[in-house]
Coordinates of C-alpha atoms in Angstrom, one line a residue:
X1250 CA 107.4 -76.4 -32.8
X1251 CA 106.7 -79.9 -33.8
X1252 CA 106.2 -80.2 -37.7
X1253 CA 104.0 -83.2 -37.3
X1254 CA 101.7 -81.7 -34.8
X1255 CA 101.4 -78.4 -36.0
X1256 CA 101.6 -76.7 -37.2
X1257 CA 99.0 -75.2 -39.1
X1258 CA 95.6 -75.9 -37.8
X1259 CA 96.3 -73.4 -35.0
X1260 CA 93.5 -71.0 -34.5
X1261 CA 94.3 -67.3 -33.8
X1262 CA 91.8 -66.6 -31.1
X1263 CA 90.4 -63.6 -29.4
X1264 CA 92.7 -61.0 -31.3
X1265 CA 91.9 -58.1 -33.4
X1266 CA 95.0 -58.0 -35.5
X1267 CA 95.0 -60.1 -38.7
X1268 CA 97.9 -62.2 -39.4
X1269 CA 98.3 -63.9 -42.9
X1270 CA 100.4 -66.8 -43.6
X1271 CA 102.1 -68.5 -46.5
X1272 CA 103.2 -72.1 -46.0
X1273 CA 104.8 -74.7 -48.2
X1274 CA 104.7 -78.4 -47.3
X1275 CA 107.1 -80.8 -49.1
X1276 CA 106.4 -84.4 -48.3
X1277 CA 108.3 -87.5 -49.5
X1278 CA 107.5 -90.9 -48.5
X1279 CA 108.8 -94.4 -48.8
X1280 CA 106.8 -97.5 -49.1
X1281 CA 103.3 -95.8 -48.6
X1282 CA 101.0 -97.9 -50.8
X1283 CA 98.9 -96.0 -53.3
X1284 CA 100.3 -92.6 -52.6
X1285 CA 102.6 -90.4 -54.5
X1286 CA 106.4 -90.5 -53.4
X1287 CA 106.4 -86.8 -53.3
X1288 CA 103.7 -84.2 -52.6
X1289 CA 103.7 -80.4 -52.4
X1290 CA 101.1 -78.3 -51.0
X1291 CA 101.0 -74.4 -50.8
X1292 CA 98.7 -72.8 -48.4
X1293 CA 97.6 -69.1 -47.7
X1294 CA 95.9 -68.5 -44.4
X1295 CA 95.6 -72.3 -44.1
X1296 CA 93.6 -72.5 -47.4
X1297 CA 95.3 -74.6 -50.0
X1298 CA 96.3 -72.7 -53.0
X1299 CA 98.5 -75.2 -55.1
X1300 CA 99.1 -78.8 -55.4
X1301 CA 101.7 -81.1 -57.0
X1302 CA 102.5 -84.6 -56.8
X1303 CA 105.0 -87.0 -58.5
X1304 CA 102.2 -89.0 -60.1
X1305 CA 100.6 -86.1 -62.1
X1306 CA 103.9 -84.0 -62.1
X1307 CA 101.9 -80.9 -62.6
X1308 CA 101.2 -78.0 -60.3
X1309 CA 97.6 -76.9 -60.2
X1310 CA 95.7 -74.2 -58.5
X1311 CA 93.2 -75.1 -55.8
X1312 CA 91.4 -72.0 -55.6
X1313 CA 89.7 -70.2 -58.6
X1314 CA 91.2 -66.8 -57.6
X1315 CA 94.6 -68.3 -57.7
X1316 CA 94.2 -68.5 -61.5
X1317 CA 94.5 -64.7 -61.5
X1318 CA 98.3 -65.2 -61.0
X1319 CA 98.4 -66.3 -64.6
X1320 CA 97.2 -62.8 -65.7
X1321 CA 100.6 -61.3 -64.2
X1322 CA 102.7 -64.4 -64.9
X1323 CA 101.5 -66.7 -67.7
X1324 CA 104.3 -69.2 -67.0
X1325 CA 103.7 -69.4 -63.2
X1326 CA 102.3 -72.9 -63.0
X1327 CA 104.5 -74.4 -65.8
X1328 CA 107.6 -72.9 -63.9
X1329 CA 106.2 -74.3 -60.5
X1330 CA 105.8 -77.7 -62.0
X1331 CA 109.3 -77.7 -63.3
X1332 CA 110.6 -76.7 -60.0
X1333 CA 108.7 -79.3 -58.0
X1334 CA 109.7 -82.0 -60.6
X1335 CA 113.3 -81.0 -60.3
X1336 CA 113.3 -81.7 -56.6
X1337 CA 111.8 -85.1 -56.7
X1338 CA 115.0 -87.1 -56.9
X1339 CA 116.5 -84.8 -54.2
X1340 CA 113.8 -85.8 -51.7
X1341 CA 113.9 -89.4 -52.7
X1342 CA 117.7 -89.4 -52.0
X1343 CA 117.3 -87.6 -48.8
X1344 CA 114.9 -90.2 -47.4
X1345 CA 117.5 -93.0 -48.4
X1346 CA 120.4 -91.0 -46.7
X1347 CA 118.1 -90.7 -43.5
X1348 CA 117.3 -94.4 -43.5
X1349 CA 121.0 -94.9 -43.3
X1350 CA 121.6 -92.1 -40.7
X1351 CA 119.0 -93.5 -38.4
X1352 CA 119.9 -97.1 -39.2
X1353 CA 116.3 -98.0 -40.2
X1354 CA 115.7 -99.2 -43.7
X1355 CA 112.5 -101.3 -43.7
X1356 CA 109.0 -100.1 -43.3
X1357 CA 107.3 -96.7 -44.0
X1358 CA 109.4 -93.5 -43.8
X1359 CA 108.3 -89.9 -44.1
X1360 CA 110.5 -86.8 -44.9
X1361 CA 109.1 -83.4 -44.5
X1362 CA 110.0 -79.8 -45.2
X1363 CA 107.8 -76.9 -43.9
X1364 CA 108.6 -73.3 -44.7
X1365 CA 106.9 -70.0 -45.0
X1366 CA 106.3 -66.8 -43.5
X1367 CA 103.6 -64.7 -41.6
X1368 CA 102.6 -61.0 -42.1
X1369 CA 100.7 -58.9 -39.6
X1370 CA 99.0 -56.5 -42.0
X1371 CA 98.3 -54.0 -39.2
X1372 CA 101.8 -53.8 -37.7
X1373 CA 103.4 -54.7 -41.0
X1374 CA 105.6 -57.1 -39.2
X1375 CA 106.8 -60.4 -40.7
X1376 CA 108.6 -63.4 -39.5
X1377 CA 109.6 -66.6 -41.3
X1378 CA 110.3 -70.1 -40.4
X1379 CA 111.9 -73.2 -42.1
X1380 CA 111.7 -76.8 -40.6
X1381 CA 112.6 -80.3 -41.5
X1382 CA 111.0 -83.4 -40.0
X1383 CA 111.6 -87.2 -40.3
X1384 CA 109.3 -89.9 -39.3
X1385 CA 107.2 -87.7 -37.1
X1386 CA 109.8 -85.9 -35.3
X1387 CA 111.7 -82.5 -35.7
X1388 CA 115.0 -83.2 -37.5
X1389 CA 116.6 -79.6 -38.1
X1390 CA 115.2 -76.0 -38.2
X1391 CA 116.6 -72.6 -39.1
X1392 CA 116.8 -69.9 -36.5
X1393 CA 116.5 -66.8 -38.6
X1394 CA 117.6 -64.4 -35.8
X1395 CA 120.9 -66.1 -35.1
X1396 CA 121.2 -67.4 -38.7
X1397 CA 122.1 -70.8 -37.4
X1398 CA 120.5 -74.3 -37.6
X1399 CA 119.1 -76.0 -34.7
X1400 CA 119.5 -79.8 -34.6
X1401 CA 117.3 -81.5 -31.8
X1402 CA 118.6 -85.0 -32.9
X1403 CA 122.1 -86.3 -32.7
X1404 CA 121.7 -87.7 -36.3
X1405 CA 121.1 -84.1 -37.6
X1406 CA 124.4 -82.5 -36.1
X1407 CA 126.4 -83.4 -39.3
X1408 CA 123.8 -81.7 -41.3
X1409 CA 123.9 -78.6 -38.9
X1410 CA 127.7 -78.3 -39.1
X1411 CA 127.6 -78.2 -42.9
X1412 CA 124.6 -75.8 -43.2
X1413 CA 126.1 -73.5 -40.6
X1414 CA 129.3 -73.3 -42.7
X1415 CA 127.2 -72.4 -45.7
X1416 CA 126.7 -68.8 -45.0
X1417 CA 125.7 -67.8 -48.5
X1418 CA 122.8 -70.3 -48.3
X1419 CA 121.7 -69.2 -45.0
X1420 CA 121.8 -65.5 -46.2
X1421 CA 119.6 -66.4 -49.1
X1422 CA 117.2 -68.2 -47.0
X1423 CA 116.9 -65.2 -44.6
X1424 CA 116.2 -63.0 -47.6
X1425 CA 113.5 -65.3 -48.8
X1426 CA 111.8 -65.6 -45.7
X1427 CA 111.9 -62.1 -44.5
X1428 CA 111.5 -60.3 -48.0
X1429 CA 110.5 -62.6 -51.0
X1430 CA 108.0 -64.8 -49.2
X1431 CA 106.1 -61.8 -47.6
X1432 CA 106.0 -60.1 -51.0
X1433 CA 104.3 -63.2 -52.5
X1434 CA 102.0 -63.6 -49.6
X1435 CA 100.7 -60.1 -50.0
X1436 CA 100.2 -60.7 -53.5
X1437 CA 98.1 -63.9 -53.0
X1438 CA 96.2 -62.1 -50.2
X1439 CA 95.3 -59.4 -52.6
X1440 CA 94.3 -62.1 -55.3
X1441 CA 92.0 -63.9 -52.8
X1442 CA 91.0 -61.0 -50.6
X1443 CA 87.2 -61.5 -51.2
X1444 CA 87.4 -65.2 -50.2
X1445 CA 90.3 -65.0 -47.5
X1446 CA 88.5 -62.2 -45.7
X1447 CA 85.1 -63.6 -45.7
X1448 CA 83.6 -64.7 -42.3
X1449 CA 81.1 -67.6 -42.1
X1450 CA 79.5 -68.2 -38.6
X1451 CA 78.9 -71.8 -37.7
X1452 CA 76.0 -73.8 -36.6
X1453 CA 76.4 -75.0 -33.0
X1454 CA 74.8 -78.0 -31.5
X1455 CA 75.0 -79.8 -28.3
X1456 CA 75.4 -83.6 -28.5
X1457 CA 75.5 -86.5 -26.1
X1458 CA 75.8 -90.3 -26.6
X1459 CA 74.2 -91.4 -23.3
X1460 CA 72.7 -89.5 -20.3
X1461 CA 76.0 -90.1 -18.4
X1462 CA 78.4 -89.3 -21.3
X1463 CA 80.1 -85.9 -21.8
X1464 CA 78.1 -83.1 -23.5
X1465 CA 79.9 -82.1 -26.8
X1466 CA 79.5 -78.7 -28.1
X1467 CA 80.1 -78.9 -31.7
X1468 CA 80.6 -75.9 -34.2
X1469 CA 80.7 -76.5 -37.9
X1470 CA 80.6 -74.5 -41.0
X1471 CA 82.7 -71.5 -39.8
X1472 CA 85.4 -69.7 -41.8
X1473 CA 88.3 -68.7 -41.3
X1474 CA 89.8 -71.1 -38.7
X1475 CA 90.9 -68.1 -36.3
X1476 CA 88.2 -69.0 -33.8
X1477 CA 87.8 -70.6 -30.4
X1478 CA 85.1 -72.9 -28.7
X1479 CA 85.0 -73.3 -25.0
X1480 CA 82.7 -74.0 -22.0
X1481 CA 82.3 -71.6 -19.2
X1482 CA 80.7 -71.5 -15.9
X1483 CA 79.0 -68.2 -14.5
X1484 CA 80.8 -66.4 -17.2
X1485 CA 84.4 -67.8 -16.5
X1486 CA 86.1 -70.2 -19.0
X1487 CA 86.4 -73.6 -17.8
X1488 CA 89.7 -75.6 -18.0
X1489 CA 88.8 -78.6 -15.7
X1490 CA 86.5 -81.4 -16.9
X1491 CA 86.6 -80.3 -20.4
X1492 CA 88.3 -81.9 -23.5
X1493 CA 88.9 -79.6 -26.4
X1494 CA 89.4 -80.9 -30.0
X1495 CA 91.4 -79.5 -32.8
X1496 CA 90.0 -77.4 -35.5
X1497 CA 89.3 -79.6 -38.5
X1498 CA 88.6 -78.9 -42.1
X1499 CA 85.2 -79.8 -43.8
X1500 CA 85.0 -80.8 -47.3
X1501 CA 83.7 -77.4 -48.5
X1502 CA 86.5 -75.4 -47.2
X1503 CA 85.0 -74.4 -43.9
X1504 CA 85.9 -75.7 -40.5
X1505 CA 84.6 -77.5 -37.5
X1506 CA 85.6 -78.1 -33.9
X1507 CA 84.2 -79.6 -30.6
X1508 CA 84.8 -79.2 -27.0
X1509 CA 83.4 -81.9 -24.4
X1510 CA 82.2 -81.0 -20.8
X1511 CA 82.1 -83.8 -18.2
X1512 CA 78.5 -83.4 -16.6
X1513 CA 78.7 -86.5 -14.1
X1514 CA 79.5 -84.1 -11.2
X1515 CA 77.2 -81.4 -12.1
X1516 CA 74.1 -81.1 -10.1
X1517 CA 70.9 -80.6 -12.3
X1518 CA 70.1 -77.3 -10.6
X1519 CA 73.5 -76.0 -11.7
X1520 CA 73.1 -76.7 -15.5
X1521 CA 71.9 -73.1 -16.0
X1522 CA 75.3 -71.9 -14.8
X1523 CA 77.0 -73.4 -17.9
X1524 CA 77.1 -72.4 -21.5
X1525 CA 79.3 -73.0 -24.7
X1526 CA 80.8 -70.0 -26.4
X1527 CA 82.1 -69.7 -29.9
X1528 CA 84.4 -66.7 -30.8
X1529 CA 85.8 -65.5 -34.1
X1530 CA 88.5 -63.2 -34.6
X1531 CA 87.1 -59.9 -35.9
X1532 CA 83.4 -60.8 -35.1
X1533 CA 82.1 -58.8 -32.2
X1534 CA 79.3 -61.0 -31.0
X1535 CA 79.8 -64.4 -29.5
X1536 CA 77.5 -67.4 -30.1
X1537 CA 76.5 -68.6 -26.7
X1538 CA 74.7 -72.0 -26.2
X1539 CA 73.2 -72.6 -22.9
X1540 CA 73.7 -76.2 -21.3
X1541 CA 70.0 -77.3 -21.6
X1542 CA 68.7 -80.8 -21.8
X1543 CA 66.0 -79.9 -24.1
X1544 CA 68.3 -79.0 -26.8
X1545 CA 70.7 -81.8 -26.6
X1546 CA 70.9 -84.2 -29.4
X1547 CA 71.4 -87.7 -28.5
X1548 CA 71.6 -91.2 -29.9
X1549 CA 69.7 -92.6 -27.1
X1550 CA 67.0 -94.7 -29.0
X1551 CA 67.8 -92.7 -32.2
X1552 CA 71.2 -93.5 -33.5
X1553 CA 70.5 -91.4 -36.7
X1554 CA 70.2 -88.2 -34.5
X1555 CA 73.8 -88.5 -33.2
X1556 CA 75.6 -87.8 -36.5
X1557 CA 78.7 -85.6 -35.9
X1558 CA 79.9 -84.8 -39.3
X1559 CA 83.7 -85.3 -38.5
X1560 CA 85.1 -84.8 -42.0
X1561 CA 88.7 -86.1 -42.2
X1562 CA 91.3 -84.1 -44.1
X1563 CA 92.6 -85.7 -47.3
X1564 CA 95.5 -88.1 -47.0
X1565 CA 97.7 -85.3 -48.4
X1566 CA 97.0 -82.8 -45.6
X1567 CA 97.1 -85.5 -43.0
X1568 CA 100.7 -86.3 -44.1
X1569 CA 101.5 -82.7 -44.4
X1570 CA 100.2 -81.9 -41.1
X1571 CA 101.7 -85.1 -39.4
X1572 CA 98.8 -87.6 -39.7
X1573 CA 101.2 -90.4 -40.6
X1574 CA 102.8 -91.7 -37.3
X1575 CA 103.9 -95.3 -37.8
X1576 CA 104.7 -97.7 -35.1
X1577 CA 106.0 -100.8 -36.8
X1578 CA 109.3 -102.9 -36.6
X1579 CA 111.8 -101.8 -39.1
X1580 CA 114.9 -103.7 -40.4
X1581 CA 118.2 -102.1 -39.5
X1582 CA 120.7 -100.9 -42.1
X1583 CA 124.5 -101.1 -42.0
X1584 CA 125.7 -98.2 -40.1
X1585 CA 127.2 -95.4 -42.2
X1586 CA 127.5 -91.5 -42.0
X1587 CA 126.1 -90.3 -45.2
X1588 CA 125.0 -86.6 -45.3
X1589 CA 122.0 -84.8 -46.6
X1590 CA 123.8 -83.0 -49.4
X1591 CA 121.0 -81.6 -51.6
X1592 CA 118.5 -79.7 -49.6
X1593 CA 119.1 -76.3 -50.8
X1594 CA 116.2 -76.7 -53.3
X1595 CA 115.0 -73.7 -55.2
X1596 CA 112.1 -71.8 -53.8
X1597 CA 108.9 -71.8 -55.9
X1598 CA 108.4 -68.1 -55.6
X1599 CA 112.0 -66.8 -55.8
X1600 CA 112.5 -64.1 -58.3

């Protein structure tokens, strides 16, 4: 699983079971202008619940219901701030070591850690994951089944050997991901149940730039993101001549997505055979929009009518989900074999 394409904007479609997730993203950056060197984001069911960065040095709740944690644990956010603050130098050091490891010192560099767990509340099954990435690619990840580390890059093999030999650390991480993390996830879901369990249906529009352009089926305002949007013909889902986009966040916490249909080879009399279908997990009825010229919004002669409200995620989430992919010439460093020695950082929710 690529950390930088993720990761986390994956919809769980056409299933009845409800899977909840708790994810943490630690992102350290080098030479990114006007951006904190270290950012931490915590998310429950892909909803941001906590934020920390090295500029403010304060962990803050991002949902009103997250303030309920203070009732049970008054020191929660203070303790979280101290934990995150204590890891700043470790992350900065790791970037410097990785620059040396990859023999590229100049330019922008991004170091990421993604970890968390998922919980199926019907089957009561849990699974955890822990991955490290550097400059847009996987660096090393933990296989909880074998309790060993997977190193897809040659530069990570030294780290793999060291971490494989640290049995105590691996045992702790397995306990965290399979016991401690799910316990906190269940607690957060309970705090935010009313908000997390809500279901908002979208408005669906058909959009087209020119008469020969693909027709875009655009759904916006839905929540949660466990949804699917697709074109079908005569009741069968289409896979050719379609281009499906990712699920993207709106500024109000809801989501949006689009799927294009190429119409150049569709005869006018066959349009009635096509429709766009929106499906959401846990919602019985689909939203079906027929391919009909009379309802297509176009900018042909009316540019203001063709406004697709593509709201980009914040710079923080883009980095956390891999938005930063840089292609620039970088200066080389003198070769060396420094190791990443301090990545056993304390978990925010360990107890």
